PDB file of C-alpha atoms in Angstrom:
ATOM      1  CA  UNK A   1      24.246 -14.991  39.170  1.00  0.00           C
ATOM      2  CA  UNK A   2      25.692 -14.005  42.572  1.00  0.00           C
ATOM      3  CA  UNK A   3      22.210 -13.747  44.460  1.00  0.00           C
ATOM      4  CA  UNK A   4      23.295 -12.790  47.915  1.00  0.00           C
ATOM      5  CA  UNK A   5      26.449 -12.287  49.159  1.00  0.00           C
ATOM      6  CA  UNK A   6      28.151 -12.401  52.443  1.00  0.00           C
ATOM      7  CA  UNK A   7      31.755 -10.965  53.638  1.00  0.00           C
ATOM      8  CA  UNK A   8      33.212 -12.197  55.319  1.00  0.00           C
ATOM      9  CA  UNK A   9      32.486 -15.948  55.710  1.00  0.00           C
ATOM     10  CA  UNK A  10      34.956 -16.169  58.821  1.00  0.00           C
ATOM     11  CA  UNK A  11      35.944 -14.251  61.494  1.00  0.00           C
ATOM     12  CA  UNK A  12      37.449 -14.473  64.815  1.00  0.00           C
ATOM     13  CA  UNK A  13      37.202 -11.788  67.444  1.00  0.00           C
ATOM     14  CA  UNK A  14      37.907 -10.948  70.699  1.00  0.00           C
ATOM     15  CA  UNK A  15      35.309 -10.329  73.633  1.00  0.00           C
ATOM     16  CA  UNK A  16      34.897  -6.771  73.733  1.00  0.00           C
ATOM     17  CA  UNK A  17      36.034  -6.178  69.879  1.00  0.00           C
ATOM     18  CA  UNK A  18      33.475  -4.686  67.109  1.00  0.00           C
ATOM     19  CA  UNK A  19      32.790  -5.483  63.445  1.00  0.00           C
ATOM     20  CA  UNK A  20      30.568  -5.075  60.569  1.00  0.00           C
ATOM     21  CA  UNK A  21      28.942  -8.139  58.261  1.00  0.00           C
ATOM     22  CA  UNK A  22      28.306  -6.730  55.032  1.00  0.00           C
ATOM     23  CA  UNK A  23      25.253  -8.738  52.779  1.00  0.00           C
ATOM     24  CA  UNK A  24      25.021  -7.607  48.917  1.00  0.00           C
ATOM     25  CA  UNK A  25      21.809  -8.889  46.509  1.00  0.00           C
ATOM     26  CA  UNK A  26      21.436  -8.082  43.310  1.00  0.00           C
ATOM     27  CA  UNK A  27      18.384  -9.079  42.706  1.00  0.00           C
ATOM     28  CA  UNK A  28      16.830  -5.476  43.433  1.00  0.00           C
ATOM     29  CA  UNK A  29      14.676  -7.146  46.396  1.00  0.00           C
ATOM     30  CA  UNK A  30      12.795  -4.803  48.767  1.00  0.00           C
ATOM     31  CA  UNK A  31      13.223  -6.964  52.047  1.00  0.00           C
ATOM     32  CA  UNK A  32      16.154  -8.062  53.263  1.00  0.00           C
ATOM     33  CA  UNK A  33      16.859  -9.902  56.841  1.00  0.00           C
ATOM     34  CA  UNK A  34      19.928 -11.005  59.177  1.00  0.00           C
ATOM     35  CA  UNK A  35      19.314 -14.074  60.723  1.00  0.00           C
ATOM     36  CA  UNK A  36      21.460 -16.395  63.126  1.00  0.00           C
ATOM     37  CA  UNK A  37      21.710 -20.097  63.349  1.00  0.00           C
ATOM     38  CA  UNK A  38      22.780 -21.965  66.371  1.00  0.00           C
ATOM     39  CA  UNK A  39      22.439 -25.569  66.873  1.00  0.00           C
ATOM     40  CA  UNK A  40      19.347 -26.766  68.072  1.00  0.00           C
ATOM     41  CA  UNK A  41      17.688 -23.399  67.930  1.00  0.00           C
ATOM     42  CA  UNK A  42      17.185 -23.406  64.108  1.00  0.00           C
ATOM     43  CA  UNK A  43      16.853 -19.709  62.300  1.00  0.00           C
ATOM     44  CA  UNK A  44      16.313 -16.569  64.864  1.00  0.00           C
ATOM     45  CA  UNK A  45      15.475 -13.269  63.252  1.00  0.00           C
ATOM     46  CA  UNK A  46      18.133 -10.251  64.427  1.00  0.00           C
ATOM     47  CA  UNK A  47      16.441  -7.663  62.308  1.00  0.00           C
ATOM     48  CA  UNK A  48      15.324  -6.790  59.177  1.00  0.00           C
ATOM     49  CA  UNK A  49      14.411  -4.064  56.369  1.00  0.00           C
ATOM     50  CA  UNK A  50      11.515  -3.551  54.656  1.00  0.00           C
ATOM     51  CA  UNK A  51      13.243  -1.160  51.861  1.00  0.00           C
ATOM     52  CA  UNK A  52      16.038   1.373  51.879  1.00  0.00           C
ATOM     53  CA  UNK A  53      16.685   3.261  54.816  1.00  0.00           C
ATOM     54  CA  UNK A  54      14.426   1.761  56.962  1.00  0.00           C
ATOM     55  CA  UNK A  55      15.226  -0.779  59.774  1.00  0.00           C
ATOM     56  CA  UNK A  56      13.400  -2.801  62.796  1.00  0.00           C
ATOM     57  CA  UNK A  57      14.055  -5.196  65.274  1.00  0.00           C
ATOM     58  CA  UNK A  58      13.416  -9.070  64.748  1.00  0.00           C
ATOM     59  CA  UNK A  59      13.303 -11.432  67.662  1.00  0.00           C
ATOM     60  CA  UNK A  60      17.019 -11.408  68.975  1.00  0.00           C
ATOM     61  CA  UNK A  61      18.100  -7.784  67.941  1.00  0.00           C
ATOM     62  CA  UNK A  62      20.064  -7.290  71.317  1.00  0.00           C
ATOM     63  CA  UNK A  63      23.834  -6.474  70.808  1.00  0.00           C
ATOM     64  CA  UNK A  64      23.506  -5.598  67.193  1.00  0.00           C
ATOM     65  CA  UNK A  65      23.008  -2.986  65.104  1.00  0.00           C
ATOM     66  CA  UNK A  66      21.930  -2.481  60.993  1.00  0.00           C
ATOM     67  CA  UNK A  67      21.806   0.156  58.564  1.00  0.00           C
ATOM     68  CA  UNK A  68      20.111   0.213  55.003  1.00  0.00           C
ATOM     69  CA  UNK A  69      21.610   3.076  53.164  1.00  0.00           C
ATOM     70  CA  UNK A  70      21.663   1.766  49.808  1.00  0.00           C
ATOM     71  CA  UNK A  71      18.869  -0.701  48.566  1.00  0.00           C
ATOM     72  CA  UNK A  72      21.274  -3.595  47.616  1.00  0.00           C
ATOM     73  CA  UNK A  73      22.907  -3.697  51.042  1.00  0.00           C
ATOM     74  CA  UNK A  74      22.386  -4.431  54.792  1.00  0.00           C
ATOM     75  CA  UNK A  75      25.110  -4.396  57.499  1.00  0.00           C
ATOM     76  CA  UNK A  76      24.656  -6.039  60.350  1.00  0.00           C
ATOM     77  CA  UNK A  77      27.157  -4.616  62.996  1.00  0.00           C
ATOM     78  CA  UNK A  78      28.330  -6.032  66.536  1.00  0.00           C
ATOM     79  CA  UNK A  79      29.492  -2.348  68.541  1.00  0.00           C
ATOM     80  CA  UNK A  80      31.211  -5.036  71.855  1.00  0.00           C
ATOM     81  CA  UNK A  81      31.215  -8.667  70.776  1.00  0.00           C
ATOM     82  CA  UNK A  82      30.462 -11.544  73.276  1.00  0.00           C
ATOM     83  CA  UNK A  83      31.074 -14.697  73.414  1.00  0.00           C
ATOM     84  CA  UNK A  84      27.135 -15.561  73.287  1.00  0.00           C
ATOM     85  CA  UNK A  85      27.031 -13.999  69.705  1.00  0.00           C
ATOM     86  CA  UNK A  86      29.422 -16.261  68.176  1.00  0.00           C
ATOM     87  CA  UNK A  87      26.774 -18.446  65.708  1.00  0.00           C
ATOM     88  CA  UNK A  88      26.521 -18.741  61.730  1.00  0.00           C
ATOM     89  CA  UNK A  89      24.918 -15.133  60.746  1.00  0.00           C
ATOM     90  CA  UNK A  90      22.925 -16.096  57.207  1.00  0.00           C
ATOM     91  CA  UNK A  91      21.857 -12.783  55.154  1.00  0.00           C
ATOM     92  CA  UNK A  92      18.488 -12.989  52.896  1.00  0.00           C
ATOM     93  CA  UNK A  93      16.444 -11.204  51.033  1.00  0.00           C
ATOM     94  CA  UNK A  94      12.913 -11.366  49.105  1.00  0.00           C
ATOM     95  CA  UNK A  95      10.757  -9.100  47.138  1.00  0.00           C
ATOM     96  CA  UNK A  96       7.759  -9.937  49.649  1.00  0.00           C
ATOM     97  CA  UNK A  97       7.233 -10.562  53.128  1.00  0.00           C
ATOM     98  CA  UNK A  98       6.174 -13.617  53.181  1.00  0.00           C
ATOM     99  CA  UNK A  99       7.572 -15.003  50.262  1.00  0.00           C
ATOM    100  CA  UNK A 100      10.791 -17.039  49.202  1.00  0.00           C
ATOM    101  CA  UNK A 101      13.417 -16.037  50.871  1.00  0.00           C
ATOM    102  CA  UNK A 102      17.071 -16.232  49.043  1.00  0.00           C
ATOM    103  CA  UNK A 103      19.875 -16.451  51.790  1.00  0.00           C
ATOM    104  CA  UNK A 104      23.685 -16.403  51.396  1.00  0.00           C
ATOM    105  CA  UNK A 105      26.108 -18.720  52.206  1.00  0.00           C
ATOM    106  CA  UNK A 106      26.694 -17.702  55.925  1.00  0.00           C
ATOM    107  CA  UNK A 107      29.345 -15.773  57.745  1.00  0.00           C
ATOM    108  CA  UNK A 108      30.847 -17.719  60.970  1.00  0.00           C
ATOM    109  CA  UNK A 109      32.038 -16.087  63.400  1.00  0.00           C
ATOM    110  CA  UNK A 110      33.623 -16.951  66.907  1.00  0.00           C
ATOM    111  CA  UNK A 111      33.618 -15.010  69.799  1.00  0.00           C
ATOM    112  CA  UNK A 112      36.595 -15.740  72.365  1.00  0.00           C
TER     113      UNK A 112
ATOM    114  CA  UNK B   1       9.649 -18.980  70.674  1.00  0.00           C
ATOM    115  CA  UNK B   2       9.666 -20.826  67.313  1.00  0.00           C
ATOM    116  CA  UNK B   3       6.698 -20.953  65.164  1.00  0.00           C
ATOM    117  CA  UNK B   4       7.197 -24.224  63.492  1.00  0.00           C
ATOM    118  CA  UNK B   5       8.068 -27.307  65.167  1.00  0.00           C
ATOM    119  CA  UNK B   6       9.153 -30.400  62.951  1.00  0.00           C
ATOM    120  CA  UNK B   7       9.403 -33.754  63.652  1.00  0.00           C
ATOM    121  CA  UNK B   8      11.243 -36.322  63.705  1.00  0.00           C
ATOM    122  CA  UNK B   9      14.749 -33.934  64.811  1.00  0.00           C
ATOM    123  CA  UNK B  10      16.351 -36.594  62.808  1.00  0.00           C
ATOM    124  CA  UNK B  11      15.959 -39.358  60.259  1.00  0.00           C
ATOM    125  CA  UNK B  12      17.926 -41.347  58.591  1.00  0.00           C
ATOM    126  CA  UNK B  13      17.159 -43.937  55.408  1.00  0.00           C
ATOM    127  CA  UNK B  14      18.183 -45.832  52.759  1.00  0.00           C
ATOM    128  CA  UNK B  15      18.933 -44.490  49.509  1.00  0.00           C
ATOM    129  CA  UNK B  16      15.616 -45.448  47.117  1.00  0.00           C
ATOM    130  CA  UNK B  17      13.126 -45.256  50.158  1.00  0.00           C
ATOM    131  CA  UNK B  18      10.789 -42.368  51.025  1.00  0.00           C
ATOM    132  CA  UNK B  19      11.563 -39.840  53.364  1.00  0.00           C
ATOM    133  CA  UNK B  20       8.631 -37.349  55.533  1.00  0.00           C
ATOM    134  CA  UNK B  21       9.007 -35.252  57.641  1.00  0.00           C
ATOM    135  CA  UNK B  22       6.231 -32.909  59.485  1.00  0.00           C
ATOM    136  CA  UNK B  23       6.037 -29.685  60.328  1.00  0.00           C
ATOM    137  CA  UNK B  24       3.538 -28.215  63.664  1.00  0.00           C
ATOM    138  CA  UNK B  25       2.820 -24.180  64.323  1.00  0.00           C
ATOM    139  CA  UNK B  26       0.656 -22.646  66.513  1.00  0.00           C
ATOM    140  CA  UNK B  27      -1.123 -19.301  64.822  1.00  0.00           C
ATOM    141  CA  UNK B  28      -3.059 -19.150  61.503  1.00  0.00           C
ATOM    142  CA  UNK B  29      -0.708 -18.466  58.375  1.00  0.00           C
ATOM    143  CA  UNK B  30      -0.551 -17.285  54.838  1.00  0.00           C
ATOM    144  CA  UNK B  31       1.802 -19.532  53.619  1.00  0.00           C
ATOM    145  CA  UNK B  32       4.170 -22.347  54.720  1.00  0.00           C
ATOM    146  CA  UNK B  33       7.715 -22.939  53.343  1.00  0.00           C
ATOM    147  CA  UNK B  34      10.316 -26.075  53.222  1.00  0.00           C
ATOM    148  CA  UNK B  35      13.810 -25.384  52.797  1.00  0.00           C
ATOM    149  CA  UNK B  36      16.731 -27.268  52.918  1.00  0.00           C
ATOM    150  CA  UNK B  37      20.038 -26.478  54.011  1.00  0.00           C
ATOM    151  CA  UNK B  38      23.112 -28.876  52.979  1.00  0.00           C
ATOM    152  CA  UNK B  39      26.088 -29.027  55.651  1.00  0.00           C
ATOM    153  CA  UNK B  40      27.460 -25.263  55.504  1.00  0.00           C
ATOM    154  CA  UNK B  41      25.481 -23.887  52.924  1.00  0.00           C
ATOM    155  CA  UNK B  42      23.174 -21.646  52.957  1.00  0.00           C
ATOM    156  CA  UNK B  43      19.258 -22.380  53.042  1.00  0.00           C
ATOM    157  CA  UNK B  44      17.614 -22.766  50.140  1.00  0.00           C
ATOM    158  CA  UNK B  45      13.797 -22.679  48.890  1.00  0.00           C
ATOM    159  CA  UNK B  46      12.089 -25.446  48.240  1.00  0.00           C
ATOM    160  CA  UNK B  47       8.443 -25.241  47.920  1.00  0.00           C
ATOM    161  CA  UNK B  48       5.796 -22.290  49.133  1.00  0.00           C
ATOM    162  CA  UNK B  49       2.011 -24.217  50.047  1.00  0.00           C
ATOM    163  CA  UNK B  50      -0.428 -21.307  50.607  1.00  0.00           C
ATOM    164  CA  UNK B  51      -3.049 -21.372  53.584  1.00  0.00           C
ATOM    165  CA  UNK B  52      -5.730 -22.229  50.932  1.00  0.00           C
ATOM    166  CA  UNK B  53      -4.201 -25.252  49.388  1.00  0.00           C
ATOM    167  CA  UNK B  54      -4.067 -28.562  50.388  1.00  0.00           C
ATOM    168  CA  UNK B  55      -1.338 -30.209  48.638  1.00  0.00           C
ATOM    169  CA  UNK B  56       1.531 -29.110  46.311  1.00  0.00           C
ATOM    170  CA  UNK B  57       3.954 -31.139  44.471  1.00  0.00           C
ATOM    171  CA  UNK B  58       7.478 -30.471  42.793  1.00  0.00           C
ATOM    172  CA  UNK B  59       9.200 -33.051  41.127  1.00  0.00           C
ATOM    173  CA  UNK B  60      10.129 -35.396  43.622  1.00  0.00           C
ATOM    174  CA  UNK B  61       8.369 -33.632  46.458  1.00  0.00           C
ATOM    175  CA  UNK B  62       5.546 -33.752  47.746  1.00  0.00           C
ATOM    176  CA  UNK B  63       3.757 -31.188  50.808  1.00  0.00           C
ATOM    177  CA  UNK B  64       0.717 -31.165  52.176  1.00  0.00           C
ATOM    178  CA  UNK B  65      -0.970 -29.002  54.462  1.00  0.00           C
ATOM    179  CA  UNK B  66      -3.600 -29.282  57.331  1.00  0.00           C
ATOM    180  CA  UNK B  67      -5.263 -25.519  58.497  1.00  0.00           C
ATOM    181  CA  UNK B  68      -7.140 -27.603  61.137  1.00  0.00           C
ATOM    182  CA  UNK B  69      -4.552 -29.482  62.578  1.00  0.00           C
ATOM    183  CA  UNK B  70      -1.831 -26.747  62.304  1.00  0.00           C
ATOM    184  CA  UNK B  71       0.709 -29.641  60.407  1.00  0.00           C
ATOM    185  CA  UNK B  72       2.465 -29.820  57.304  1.00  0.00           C
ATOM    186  CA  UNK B  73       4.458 -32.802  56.087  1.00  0.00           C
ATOM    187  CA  UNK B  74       6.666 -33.062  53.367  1.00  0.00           C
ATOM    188  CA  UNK B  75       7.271 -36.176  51.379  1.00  0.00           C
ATOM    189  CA  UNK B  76      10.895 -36.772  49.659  1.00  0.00           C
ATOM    190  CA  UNK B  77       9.948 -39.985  47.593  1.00  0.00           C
ATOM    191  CA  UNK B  78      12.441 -42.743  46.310  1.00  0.00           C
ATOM    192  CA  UNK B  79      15.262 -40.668  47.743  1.00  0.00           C
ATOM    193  CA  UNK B  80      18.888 -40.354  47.337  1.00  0.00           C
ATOM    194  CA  UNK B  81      22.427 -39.557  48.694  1.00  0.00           C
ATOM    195  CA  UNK B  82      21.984 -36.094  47.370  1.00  0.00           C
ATOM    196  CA  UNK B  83      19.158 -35.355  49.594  1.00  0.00           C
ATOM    197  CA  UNK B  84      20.828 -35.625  52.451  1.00  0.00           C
ATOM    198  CA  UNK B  85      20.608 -32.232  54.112  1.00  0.00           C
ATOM    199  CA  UNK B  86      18.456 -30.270  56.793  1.00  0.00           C
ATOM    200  CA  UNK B  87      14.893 -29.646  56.066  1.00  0.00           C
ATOM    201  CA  UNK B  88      13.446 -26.166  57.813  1.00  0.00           C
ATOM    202  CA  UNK B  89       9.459 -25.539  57.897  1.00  0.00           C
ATOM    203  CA  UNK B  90       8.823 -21.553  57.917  1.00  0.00           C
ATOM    204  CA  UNK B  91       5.342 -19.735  58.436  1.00  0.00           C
ATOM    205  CA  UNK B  92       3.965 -16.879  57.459  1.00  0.00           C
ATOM    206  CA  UNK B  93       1.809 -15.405  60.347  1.00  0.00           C
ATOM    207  CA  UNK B  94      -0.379 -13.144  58.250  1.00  0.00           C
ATOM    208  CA  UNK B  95       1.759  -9.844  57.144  1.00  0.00           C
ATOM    209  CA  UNK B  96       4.543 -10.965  59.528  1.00  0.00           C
ATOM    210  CA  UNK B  97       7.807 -12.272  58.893  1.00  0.00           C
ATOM    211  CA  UNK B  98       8.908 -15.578  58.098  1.00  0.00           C
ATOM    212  CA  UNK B  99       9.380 -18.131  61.119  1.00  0.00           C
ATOM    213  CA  UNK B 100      11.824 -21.063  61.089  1.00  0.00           C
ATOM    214  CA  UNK B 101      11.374 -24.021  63.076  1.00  0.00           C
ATOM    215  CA  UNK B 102      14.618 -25.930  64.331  1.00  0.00           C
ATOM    216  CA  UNK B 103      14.649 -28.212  61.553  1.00  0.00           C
ATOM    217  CA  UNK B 104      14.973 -31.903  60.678  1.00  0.00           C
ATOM    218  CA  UNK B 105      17.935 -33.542  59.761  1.00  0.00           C
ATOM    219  CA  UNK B 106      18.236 -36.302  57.216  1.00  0.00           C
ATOM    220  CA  UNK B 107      20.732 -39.016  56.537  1.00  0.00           C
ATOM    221  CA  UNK B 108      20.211 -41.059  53.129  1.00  0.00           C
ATOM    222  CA  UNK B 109      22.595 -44.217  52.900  1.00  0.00           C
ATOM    223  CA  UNK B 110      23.862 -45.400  49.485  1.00  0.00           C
TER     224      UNK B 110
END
């Protein structure tokens, strides 16, 4: 039962360097979301899919990019990491919009 | 801005006692969710109240919901070590996509 999965769960980069988070489901779920948690600020929506091929902005989508080319995956991609985007990056998915979400276990990544 | 709002930001009990916590948003919903999140883990679902009901109960929890008031509270009863965690409140603005508030953490003493 691997649900969602996240690679990697660490990563350090450098200001200015690019990189690709790669979430997995197998659960054959239509939706599927990248959010990021930093403290205080809770859960912030980057952006989200609403079924394969198709992508749109959440509420922070600045500095990243996605792509949905097969139904079981979503990449969330920095092109020229900052500093400001280093944050736990949680992956989730659901087979409604406004139903449970299941989430992975995170991907940290720091920024220097 | 952040839909849900919960309160307290922190709480922290004995093991056995009862634990709530409350969740505020501002715009009508479809449903509201409670999730909790254990230290660096990811977040997982715990209970789904829709817009029409009024109170919902799984095992040891226990959520209500207020459409007038815009609130939520969820109830941990005779908790334990175990259930010490962070508890997120999500809405469902109509069609739109989930919305987490910031979260309350909770500390349960053996």
């Amino acid at each position: 039962n691997a649900g969602v999965t996240q690679t990697p769960k660490f990563r350090v980069l450098k200001t200015g360097q690019s990189m690709t988070l790669l979430c997995a489901q197998d659960m054959n779920h239509e939706y599927m979301y990248w959010y990021r948690q930093d403290p205080g600020m809770g859960l912030r929506l980057i952006h989200y899919s609403v079924g394969e091929g198709t992508t749109a902005k959440g509420e922070v989508p600045d500095g990243y990019n996605v792509s949905r080319l097969k139904k079981q995956n979503f990449l969330l991609g920095l092109e020229s990491a900052a500093p400001s985007q280093t944050s736990v990056y949680f992956c989730a998915s659901s087979d409604d919009m406004t139903g449970e979400l299941f989430f992975g276990e995170g991907s940290r990544l720091t920024v220097l | 801005s952040q839909q849900g709002e919960e309160d307290p930001q922190a709480l922290s009990i004995q093991e056995g006692e009862n634990a709530t916590m409350n969740c505020s948003y501002k715009t009508s919903i479809n449903n509201l969710q409670w999730y909790r999140q254990n230290s660096g883990r990811g977040l997982v679902h715990l209970i789904l109240i829709r817009s029409n009901e009024r109170e919902k109960h799984s095992g040891r929890l226990r959520v209500t919901l207020d459409t007038s008031k815009k609130s939520s509270s969820l109830l941990i009863t005779a908790s334990r070590a175990a259930d010490t965690a962070s508890y997120f409140c999500a809405t469902a603005p109509g069609a739109g996509k989930l919305i987490f508030g910031q979260g309350t953490t909770l500390q349960v003493k053996p």
